[in-house]
Coordinates of C-alpha atoms and ligand atoms in Angstrom, one line a residue:
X1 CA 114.4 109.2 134.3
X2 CA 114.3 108.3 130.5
X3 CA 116.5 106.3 128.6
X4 CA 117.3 108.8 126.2
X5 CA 117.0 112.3 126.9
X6 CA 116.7 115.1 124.0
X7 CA 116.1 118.2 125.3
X8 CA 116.3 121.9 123.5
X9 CA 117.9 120.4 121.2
X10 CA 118.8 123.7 118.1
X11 CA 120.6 122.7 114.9
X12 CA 121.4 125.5 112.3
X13 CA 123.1 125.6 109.5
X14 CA 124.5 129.0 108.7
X15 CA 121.7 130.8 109.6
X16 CA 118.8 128.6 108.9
X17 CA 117.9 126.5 111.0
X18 CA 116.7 123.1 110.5
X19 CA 116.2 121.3 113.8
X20 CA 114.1 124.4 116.6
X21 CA 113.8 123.5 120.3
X22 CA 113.6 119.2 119.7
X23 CA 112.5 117.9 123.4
X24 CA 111.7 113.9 123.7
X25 CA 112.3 111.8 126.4
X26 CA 112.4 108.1 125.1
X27 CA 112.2 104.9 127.4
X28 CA 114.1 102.2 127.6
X29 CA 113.3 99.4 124.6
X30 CA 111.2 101.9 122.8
X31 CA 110.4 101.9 119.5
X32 CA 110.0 105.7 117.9
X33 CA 110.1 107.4 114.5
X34 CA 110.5 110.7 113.5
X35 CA 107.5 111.0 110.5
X36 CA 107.6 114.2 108.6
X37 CA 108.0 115.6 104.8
X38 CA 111.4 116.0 103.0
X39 CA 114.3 118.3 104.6
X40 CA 111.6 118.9 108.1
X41 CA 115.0 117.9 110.0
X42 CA 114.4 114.2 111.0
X43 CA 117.9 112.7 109.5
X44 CA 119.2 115.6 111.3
X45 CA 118.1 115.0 114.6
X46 CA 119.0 111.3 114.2
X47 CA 122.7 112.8 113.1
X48 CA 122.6 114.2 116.4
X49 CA 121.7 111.4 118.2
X50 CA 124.5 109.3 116.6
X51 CA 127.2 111.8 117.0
X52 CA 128.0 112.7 112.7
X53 CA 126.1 116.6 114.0
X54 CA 126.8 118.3 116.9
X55 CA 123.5 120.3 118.5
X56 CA 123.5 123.9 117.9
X57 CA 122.1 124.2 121.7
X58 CA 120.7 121.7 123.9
X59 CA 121.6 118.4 125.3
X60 CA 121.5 114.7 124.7
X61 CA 121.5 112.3 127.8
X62 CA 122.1 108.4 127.0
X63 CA 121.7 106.2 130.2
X64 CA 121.9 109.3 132.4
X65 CA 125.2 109.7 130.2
X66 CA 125.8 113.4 128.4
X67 CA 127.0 112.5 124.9
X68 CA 125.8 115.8 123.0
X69 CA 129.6 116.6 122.1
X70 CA 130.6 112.5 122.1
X71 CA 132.1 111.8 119.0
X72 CA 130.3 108.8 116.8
X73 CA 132.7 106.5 118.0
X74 CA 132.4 107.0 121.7
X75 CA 129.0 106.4 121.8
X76 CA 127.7 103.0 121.5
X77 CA 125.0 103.4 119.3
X78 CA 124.1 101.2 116.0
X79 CA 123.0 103.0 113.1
X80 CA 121.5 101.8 109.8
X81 CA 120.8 103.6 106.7
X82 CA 118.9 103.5 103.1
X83 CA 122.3 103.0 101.3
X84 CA 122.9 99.4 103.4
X85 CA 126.5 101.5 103.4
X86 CA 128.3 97.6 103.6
X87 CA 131.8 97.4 102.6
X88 CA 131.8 95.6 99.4
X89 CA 135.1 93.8 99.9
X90 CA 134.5 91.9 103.2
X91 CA 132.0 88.9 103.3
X92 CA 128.6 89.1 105.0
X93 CA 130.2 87.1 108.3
X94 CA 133.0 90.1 108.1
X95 CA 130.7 92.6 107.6
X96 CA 128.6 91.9 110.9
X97 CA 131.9 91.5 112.7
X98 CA 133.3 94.9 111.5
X99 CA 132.9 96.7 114.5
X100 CA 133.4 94.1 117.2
X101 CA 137.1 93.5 115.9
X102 CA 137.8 97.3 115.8
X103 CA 137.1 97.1 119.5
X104 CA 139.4 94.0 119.4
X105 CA 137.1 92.1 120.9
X106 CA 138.9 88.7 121.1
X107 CA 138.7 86.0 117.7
X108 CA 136.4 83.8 119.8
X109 CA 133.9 86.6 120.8
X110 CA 133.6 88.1 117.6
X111 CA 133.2 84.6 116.2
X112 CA 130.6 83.6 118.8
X113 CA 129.0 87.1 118.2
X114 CA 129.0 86.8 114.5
X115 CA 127.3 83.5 114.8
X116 CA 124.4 84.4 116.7
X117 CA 123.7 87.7 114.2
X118 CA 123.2 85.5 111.0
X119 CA 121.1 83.4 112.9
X120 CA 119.0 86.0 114.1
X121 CA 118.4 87.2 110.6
X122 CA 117.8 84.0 109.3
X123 CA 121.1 84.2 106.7
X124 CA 123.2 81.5 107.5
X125 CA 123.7 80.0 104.4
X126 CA 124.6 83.5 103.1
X127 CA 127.6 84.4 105.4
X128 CA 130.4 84.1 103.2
X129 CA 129.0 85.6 99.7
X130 CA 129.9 89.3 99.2
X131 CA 127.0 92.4 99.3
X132 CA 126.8 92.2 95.2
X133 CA 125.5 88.7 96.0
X134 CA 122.8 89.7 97.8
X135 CA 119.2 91.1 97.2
X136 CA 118.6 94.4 98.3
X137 CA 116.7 93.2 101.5
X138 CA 119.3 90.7 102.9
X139 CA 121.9 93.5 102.3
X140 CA 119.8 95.5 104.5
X141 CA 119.4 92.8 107.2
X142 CA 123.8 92.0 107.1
X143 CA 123.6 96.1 108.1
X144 CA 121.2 95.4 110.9
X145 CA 123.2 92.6 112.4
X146 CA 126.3 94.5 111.4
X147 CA 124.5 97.6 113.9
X148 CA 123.2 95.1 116.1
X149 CA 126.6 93.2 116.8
X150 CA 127.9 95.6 119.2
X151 CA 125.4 96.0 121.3
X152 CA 124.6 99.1 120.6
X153 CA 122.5 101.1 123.5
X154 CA 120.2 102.8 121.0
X155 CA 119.9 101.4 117.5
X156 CA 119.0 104.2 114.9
X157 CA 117.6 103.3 111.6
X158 CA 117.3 106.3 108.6
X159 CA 114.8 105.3 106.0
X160 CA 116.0 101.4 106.0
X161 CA 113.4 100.5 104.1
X162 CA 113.1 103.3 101.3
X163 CA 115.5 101.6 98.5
X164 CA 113.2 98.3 99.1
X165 CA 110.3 97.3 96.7
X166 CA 106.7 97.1 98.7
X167 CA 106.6 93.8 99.1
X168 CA 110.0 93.7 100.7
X169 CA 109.6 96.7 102.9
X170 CA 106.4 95.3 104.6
X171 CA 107.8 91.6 105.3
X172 CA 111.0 93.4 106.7
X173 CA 109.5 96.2 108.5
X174 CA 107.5 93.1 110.8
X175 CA 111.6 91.5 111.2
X176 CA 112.7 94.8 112.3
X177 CA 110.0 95.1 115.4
X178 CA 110.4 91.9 115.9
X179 CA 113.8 91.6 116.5
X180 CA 113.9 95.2 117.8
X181 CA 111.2 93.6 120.6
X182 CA 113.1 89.9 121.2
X183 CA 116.8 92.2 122.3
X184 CA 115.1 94.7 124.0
X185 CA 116.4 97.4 122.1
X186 CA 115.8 101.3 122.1
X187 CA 115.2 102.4 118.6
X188 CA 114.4 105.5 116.9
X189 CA 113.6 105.1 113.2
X190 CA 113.3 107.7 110.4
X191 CA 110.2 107.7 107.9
X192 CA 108.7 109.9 105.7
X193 CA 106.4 107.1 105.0
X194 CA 103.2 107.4 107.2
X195 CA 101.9 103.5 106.5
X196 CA 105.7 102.2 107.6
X197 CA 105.8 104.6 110.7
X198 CA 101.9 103.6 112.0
X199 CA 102.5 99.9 111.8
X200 CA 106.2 100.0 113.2
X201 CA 106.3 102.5 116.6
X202 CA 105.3 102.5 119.5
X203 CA 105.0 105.9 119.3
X204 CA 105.4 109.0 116.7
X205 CA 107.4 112.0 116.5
X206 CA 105.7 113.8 113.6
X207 CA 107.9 116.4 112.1
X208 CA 107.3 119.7 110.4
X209 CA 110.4 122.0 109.2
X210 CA 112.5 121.8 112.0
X211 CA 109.6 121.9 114.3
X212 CA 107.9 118.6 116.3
X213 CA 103.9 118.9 115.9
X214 CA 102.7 116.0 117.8
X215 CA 104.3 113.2 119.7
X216 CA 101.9 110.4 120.0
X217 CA 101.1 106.5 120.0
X218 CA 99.7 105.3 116.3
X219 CA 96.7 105.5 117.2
X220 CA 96.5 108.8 119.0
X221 CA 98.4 110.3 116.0
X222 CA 95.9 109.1 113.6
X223 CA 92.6 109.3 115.4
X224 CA 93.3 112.6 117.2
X225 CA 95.9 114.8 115.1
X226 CA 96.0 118.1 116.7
X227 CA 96.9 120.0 113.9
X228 CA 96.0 120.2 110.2
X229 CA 99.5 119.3 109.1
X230 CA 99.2 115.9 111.1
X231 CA 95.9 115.1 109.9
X232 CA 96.9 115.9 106.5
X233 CA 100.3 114.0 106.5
X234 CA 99.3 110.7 108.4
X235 CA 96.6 109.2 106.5
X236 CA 94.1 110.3 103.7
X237 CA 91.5 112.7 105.3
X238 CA 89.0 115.1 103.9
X239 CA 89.3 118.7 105.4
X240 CA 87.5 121.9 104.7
X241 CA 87.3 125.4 106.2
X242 CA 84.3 125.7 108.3
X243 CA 82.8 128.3 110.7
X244 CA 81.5 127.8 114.5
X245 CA 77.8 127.8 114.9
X246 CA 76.7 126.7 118.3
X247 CA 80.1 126.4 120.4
X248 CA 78.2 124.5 123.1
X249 CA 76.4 121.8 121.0
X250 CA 79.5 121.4 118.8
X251 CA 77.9 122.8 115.7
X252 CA 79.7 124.0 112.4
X253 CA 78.8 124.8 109.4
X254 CA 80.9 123.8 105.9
X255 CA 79.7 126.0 103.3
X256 CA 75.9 126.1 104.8
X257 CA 76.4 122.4 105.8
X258 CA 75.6 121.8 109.7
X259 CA 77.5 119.3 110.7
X260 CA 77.9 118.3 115.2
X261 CA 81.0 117.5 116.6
X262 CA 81.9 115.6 119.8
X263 CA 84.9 118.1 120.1
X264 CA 84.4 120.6 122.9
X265 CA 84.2 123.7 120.9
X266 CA 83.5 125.8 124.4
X267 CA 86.8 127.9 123.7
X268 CA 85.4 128.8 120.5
X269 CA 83.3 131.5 119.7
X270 CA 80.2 131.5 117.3
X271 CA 81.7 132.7 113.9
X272 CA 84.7 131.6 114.8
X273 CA 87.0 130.2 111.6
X274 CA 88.5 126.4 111.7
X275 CA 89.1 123.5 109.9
X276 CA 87.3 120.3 109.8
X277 CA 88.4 116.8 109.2
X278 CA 86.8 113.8 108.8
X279 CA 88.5 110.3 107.7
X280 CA 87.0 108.8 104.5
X281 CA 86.6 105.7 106.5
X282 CA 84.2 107.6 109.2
X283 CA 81.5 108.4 106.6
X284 CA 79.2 105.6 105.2
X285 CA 75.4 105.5 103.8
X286 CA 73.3 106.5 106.5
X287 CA 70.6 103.6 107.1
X288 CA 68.2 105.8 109.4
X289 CA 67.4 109.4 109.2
X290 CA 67.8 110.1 113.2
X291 CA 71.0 110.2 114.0
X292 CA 73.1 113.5 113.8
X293 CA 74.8 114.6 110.6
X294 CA 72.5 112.8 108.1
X295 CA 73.0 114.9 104.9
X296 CA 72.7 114.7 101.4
X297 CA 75.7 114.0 99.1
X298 CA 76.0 113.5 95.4
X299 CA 77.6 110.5 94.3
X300 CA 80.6 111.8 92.1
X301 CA 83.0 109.0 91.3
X302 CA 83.5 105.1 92.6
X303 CA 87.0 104.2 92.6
X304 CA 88.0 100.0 92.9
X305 CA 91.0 99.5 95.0
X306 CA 91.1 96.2 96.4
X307 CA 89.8 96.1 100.0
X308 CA 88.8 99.3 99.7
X309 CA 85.8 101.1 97.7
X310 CA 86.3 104.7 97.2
X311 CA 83.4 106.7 96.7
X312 CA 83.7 110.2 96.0
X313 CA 80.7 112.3 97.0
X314 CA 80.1 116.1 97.1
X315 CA 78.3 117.6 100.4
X316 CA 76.8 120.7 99.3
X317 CA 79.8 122.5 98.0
X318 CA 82.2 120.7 99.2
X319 CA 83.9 117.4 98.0
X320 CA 84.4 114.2 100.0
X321 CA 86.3 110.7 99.7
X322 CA 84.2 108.0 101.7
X323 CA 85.6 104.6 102.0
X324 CA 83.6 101.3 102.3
X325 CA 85.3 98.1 102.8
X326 CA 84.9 95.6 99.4
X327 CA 82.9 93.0 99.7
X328 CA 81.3 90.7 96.6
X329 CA 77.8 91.5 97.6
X330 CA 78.5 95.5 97.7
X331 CA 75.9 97.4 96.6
X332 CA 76.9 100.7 95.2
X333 CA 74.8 103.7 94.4
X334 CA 74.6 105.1 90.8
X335 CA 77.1 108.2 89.5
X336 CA 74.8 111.1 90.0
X337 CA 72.5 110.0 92.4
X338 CA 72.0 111.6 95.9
X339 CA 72.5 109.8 98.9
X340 CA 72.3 110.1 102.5
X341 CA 75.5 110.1 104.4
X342 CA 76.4 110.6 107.6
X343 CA 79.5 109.8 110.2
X344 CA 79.0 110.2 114.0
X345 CA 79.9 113.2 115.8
X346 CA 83.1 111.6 117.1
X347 CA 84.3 111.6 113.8
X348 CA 84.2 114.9 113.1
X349 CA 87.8 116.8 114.2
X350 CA 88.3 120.3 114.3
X351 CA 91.3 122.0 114.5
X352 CA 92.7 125.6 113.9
X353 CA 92.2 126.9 110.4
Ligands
ATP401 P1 114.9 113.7 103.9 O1 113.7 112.8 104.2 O2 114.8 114.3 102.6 O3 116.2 113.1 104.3 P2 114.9 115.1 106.5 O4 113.6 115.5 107.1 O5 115.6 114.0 107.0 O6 114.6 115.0 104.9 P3 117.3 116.7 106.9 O7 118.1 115.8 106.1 O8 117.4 116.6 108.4 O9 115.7 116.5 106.5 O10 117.5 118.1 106.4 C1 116.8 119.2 107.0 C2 117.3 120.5 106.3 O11 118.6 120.8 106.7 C3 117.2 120.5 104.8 O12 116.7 121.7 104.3 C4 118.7 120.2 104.4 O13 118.9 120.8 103.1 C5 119.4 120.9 105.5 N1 120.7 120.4 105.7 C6 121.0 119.1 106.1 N2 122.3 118.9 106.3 C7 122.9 120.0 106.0 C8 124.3 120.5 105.9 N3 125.3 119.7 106.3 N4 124.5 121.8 105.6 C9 123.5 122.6 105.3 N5 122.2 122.3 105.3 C10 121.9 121.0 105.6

């Protein structure tokens, strides 16, 4: 049985609701975020989970535990938020003992306790200044000790990162796996940022008003979306209506442009309407004319963005982003000129329309 158990799990408000039918089993030390747009119901859920919402319908099982109509308090979960929400008048030692002396945990234990949190995030020569004296990221890492201190079955973490600048959010991102990964902790963690919720999970719950679209590992959620929102959301993709031409070779057309695909199309009738994606890093400058989905392409733009060399193209009528890797020797066709492009048949997804 899993860890944590969410299953048919409703949440409305008045009448709308914002949270339909949420199933998820998560194991034991997992790491998992909820990924989706603004208001698609992911702080919600993770409400539910903590206790602050209780489930219109359905059921949440901690540790074979029911704790759907557990108050916050009698569940022993951590959780973590954008705000750092630390009390402003107690010290950064105080802080991370907060919720050990409300259990009256003994002076010693909390003491002990306390100890071992600052160590673990690296701030002892910070434990008696006061939040204001702190930068934005060590606030937020007192509020993970602070969640961490009593230790918390599930650890739940709602856009910790979001009030951090970028260089900040990726360094502390890595010390929130990898502390998540040293305790052994269950965590789920709410993103709307696709980057943040690829590098950190070990696997994604992508979200779309109220509903779940996918649950996946990174890579399965990247490579194989199953649905346009997915493919659209996680990552930058290129995606076009297309129709079905040969369902048993895998052939399409986009706008009069035959393209193969590797997906089995065999449910799919000829004429057929979908959707085609392909990742800008997929297509490149085809180096011999044999291989499938050689076609011509217009070169339309070249934008510089560090390690990556965007090149805009269009394929008959249809635009494309293509992404090559920088490198000092790169040589890039002229604006105007056609070129041969191609991408293998793997690459090219198709989904519903
Ligand atoms: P964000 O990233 O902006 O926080 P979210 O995916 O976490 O978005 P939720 O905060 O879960 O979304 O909100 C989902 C929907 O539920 C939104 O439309 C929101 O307005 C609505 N909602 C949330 N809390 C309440 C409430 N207490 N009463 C009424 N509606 C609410």
């Amino acid at each position: 049985m899993s860890y944590l158990s969410i299953s048919g799990v409703t949440k409305q408000f008045g009448e709308t609701v914002v949270v339909d039918n949420f199933n998820l089993d998560i194991e034991k030390g997992e790491f998992v975020s909820f990924l989706g747009p603004s208001g698609c119901g992911k702080t919600t859920t993770l409400r539910m989970v903590a206790g602050f919402e209780t489930p219109t319908s359905g059921k949440i099982l901690l540790d074979g535990a029911d704790i759907t109509d557990k108050a916050p308090n009698q569940r022993n979960v951590g959780m973590i938020f954008q705000s750092y929400a630390l009390f402003p008048n107690m010290t950064v030692a105080q802080n991370i003992g907060f919720g050990l002396r409300v259990r009256r945990e003994p002076d010693a234990v909390v003491k002990q306790r306390v100890e071992e949190m600052i160590s673990l995030i690296n701030l002892e020569k910070h434990a008696n200044k006061y939040p204001y004296q702190l930068s934005g990221g060590q606030q937020q890492r007192v509020s993970l000790a602070r969640a961490l201190a009593i230790h918390p079955q599930v650890l739940l973490l709602d856009e910790p990162l979001s009030a951090l600048d970028a260089k900040i959010r990726i360094s502390l991102r890595a010390e929130i796996r990898a502390i998540q990964k040293k305790l052994g902790i269950t965590a789920i963690f709410v993103t709307h940022d696709q980057e943040e919720a690829l590098s950190i999970s070990d696997r994604i719950v992508v979200m779309n008003a109220g509903l779940m679209e996918q649950v996946g590992t990174p890579f399965e959620i990247y490579n194989f979306p199953t649905t346009v929102f997915v493919a659209n959301f996680v990552g930058s993709l290129n995606n076009a209506p297309a129709e079905v031409i040969e369902p048993s070779r895998g052939l399409i057309s986009i706008d009069g442009v035959q393209f193969e695909s590797a997906v089995d199309l065999n449910q799919r009738r000829k004429g057929d309407k979908v959707r085609v994606a392909i990742r800008p890093e997929r297509l490149s400058f085809a180096s011999e004319q044999k291989k499938a989905n050689v076609v011509d392409a217009i070169i339309e733009n070249i934008t510089f963005l560090g390690s990556v060399v965007r090149i805009q193209v269009k394929i008959g009528n249809t635009k494309f982003n293509m992404d090559t890797f920088n490198n000092p020797f790169l040589e890039l066709p002229k604006i105007g000129s056609t070129e041969q492009v191609t991408c293998s048949r793997e690459a090219v997804l198709v989904l519903d329309e």
